[in-house]
Amino acid sequence: MRGKRGRRSEGVVVEKKKKKRKKKKKKKKKKGVTNAVNRRTGTAEFAQEAMKHVKGMMDVSA
């Protein structure tokens, strides 16, 4: 596009190129719900509750 700027004063219409917009990538949701996620979303109470059940299961198997 260099050298076209001077021509504008002469009355030659120079068309501007339209810039293409970049698409934003969507973040993938993780299926495995970790303790950290629970802490972030404020469902730690439920996590604790679930852990009790898990521990109970462990006791049965042992």
PDB file of C-alpha atoms in Angstrom:
ATOM      1  CA  MET A   1       0.000   0.000   0.000  1.00  0.00           C
ATOM      2  CA  ARG A   2       2.998   2.346  -0.103  1.00  0.00           C
ATOM      3  CA  GLY A   3       2.929   5.149  -2.617  1.00  0.00           C
ATOM      4  CA  LYS A   4      -0.861   5.317  -2.782  1.00  0.00           C
ATOM      5  CA  ARG A   5      -1.134   8.107  -0.211  1.00  0.00           C
ATOM      6  CA  GLY A   6       0.270  10.690  -2.596  1.00  0.00           C
ATOM      7  CA  ARG A   7      -2.380   9.931  -5.197  1.00  0.00           C
ATOM      8  CA  ARG A   8      -5.227  10.879  -2.866  1.00  0.00           C
ATOM      9  CA  SER A   9      -4.453  14.554  -3.319  1.00  0.00           C
ATOM     10  CA  GLU A  10      -4.895  14.084  -7.076  1.00  0.00           C
ATOM     11  CA  GLY A  11      -8.491  12.954  -6.579  1.00  0.00           C
ATOM     12  CA  VAL A  12      -7.948   9.255  -7.262  1.00  0.00           C
ATOM     13  CA  VAL A  13     -10.230   7.211  -5.011  1.00  0.00           C
ATOM     14  CA  VAL A  14      -8.299   4.453  -3.287  1.00  0.00           C
ATOM     15  CA  GLU A  15     -10.447   1.715  -1.779  1.00  0.00           C
ATOM     16  CA  LYS A  16      -9.531   0.584   1.684  1.00  0.00           C
ATOM     17  CA  LYS A  17      -9.124  -3.114   2.332  1.00  0.00           C
ATOM     18  CA  LYS A  18     -11.451  -4.494   4.990  1.00  0.00           C
ATOM     19  CA  LYS A  19      -9.647  -6.318   7.769  1.00  0.00           C
ATOM     20  CA  LYS A  20     -10.767  -9.835   8.539  1.00  0.00           C
ATOM     21  CA  ARG A  21     -11.792 -10.450  12.131  1.00  0.00           C
ATOM     22  CA  LYS A  22     -10.301 -13.387  13.963  1.00  0.00           C
ATOM     23  CA  LYS A  23     -12.745 -15.806  15.546  1.00  0.00           C
ATOM     24  CA  LYS A  24     -12.351 -16.459  19.252  1.00  0.00           C
ATOM     25  CA  LYS A  25     -11.831 -20.074  20.224  1.00  0.00           C
ATOM     26  CA  LYS A  26     -14.292 -21.531  22.683  1.00  0.00           C
ATOM     27  CA  LYS A  27     -12.811 -23.060  25.791  1.00  0.00           C
ATOM     28  CA  LYS A  28     -13.535 -26.739  26.229  1.00  0.00           C
ATOM     29  CA  LYS A  29     -15.323 -27.734  29.387  1.00  0.00           C
ATOM     30  CA  LYS A  30     -13.522 -30.323  31.449  1.00  0.00           C
ATOM     31  CA  LYS A  31     -15.699 -33.273  32.274  1.00  0.00           C
ATOM     32  CA  GLY A  32     -13.757 -34.451  35.307  1.00  0.00           C
ATOM     33  CA  VAL A  33     -14.926 -32.283  38.190  1.00  0.00           C
ATOM     34  CA  THR A  34     -11.995 -31.700  40.491  1.00  0.00           C
ATOM     35  CA  ASN A  35     -11.907 -30.417  44.031  1.00  0.00           C
ATOM     36  CA  ALA A  36     -10.439 -27.141  42.794  1.00  0.00           C
ATOM     37  CA  VAL A  37     -13.454 -26.620  40.547  1.00  0.00           C
ATOM     38  CA  ASN A  38     -15.774 -27.256  43.479  1.00  0.00           C
ATOM     39  CA  ARG A  39     -13.880 -24.724  45.525  1.00  0.00           C
ATOM     40  CA  ARG A  40     -14.214 -22.164  42.759  1.00  0.00           C
ATOM     41  CA  THR A  41     -17.920 -22.700  42.176  1.00  0.00           C
ATOM     42  CA  GLY A  42     -18.780 -22.760  45.879  1.00  0.00           C
ATOM     43  CA  THR A  43     -20.040 -26.352  45.895  1.00  0.00           C
ATOM     44  CA  ALA A  44     -17.402 -27.505  48.353  1.00  0.00           C
ATOM     45  CA  GLU A  45     -20.140 -28.516  50.783  1.00  0.00           C
ATOM     46  CA  PHE A  46     -21.431 -31.019  48.261  1.00  0.00           C
ATOM     47  CA  ALA A  47     -17.911 -32.265  47.637  1.00  0.00           C
ATOM     48  CA  GLN A  48     -17.445 -32.884  51.348  1.00  0.00           C
ATOM     49  CA  GLU A  49     -20.762 -34.684  51.437  1.00  0.00           C
ATOM     50  CA  ALA A  50     -19.737 -36.845  48.490  1.00  0.00           C
ATOM     51  CA  MET A  51     -16.397 -37.639  50.103  1.00  0.00           C
ATOM     52  CA  LYS A  52     -18.213 -39.020  53.158  1.00  0.00           C
ATOM     53  CA  HIS A  53     -20.085 -41.416  50.920  1.00  0.00           C
ATOM     54  CA  VAL A  54     -16.886 -42.417  49.164  1.00  0.00           C
ATOM     55  CA  LYS A  55     -15.180 -43.048  52.485  1.00  0.00           C
ATOM     56  CA  GLY A  56     -18.151 -45.149  53.554  1.00  0.00           C
ATOM     57  CA  MET A  57     -17.762 -47.234  50.405  1.00  0.00           C
ATOM     58  CA  MET A  58     -14.067 -47.668  51.149  1.00  0.00           C
ATOM     59  CA  ASP A  59     -14.869 -48.984  54.630  1.00  0.00           C
ATOM     60  CA  VAL A  60     -17.264 -51.555  53.164  1.00  0.00           C
ATOM     61  CA  SER A  61     -14.698 -52.834  50.670  1.00  0.00           C
ATOM     62  CA  ALA A  62     -11.898 -53.020  53.263  1.00  0.00           C
TER      63      ALA A  62
END
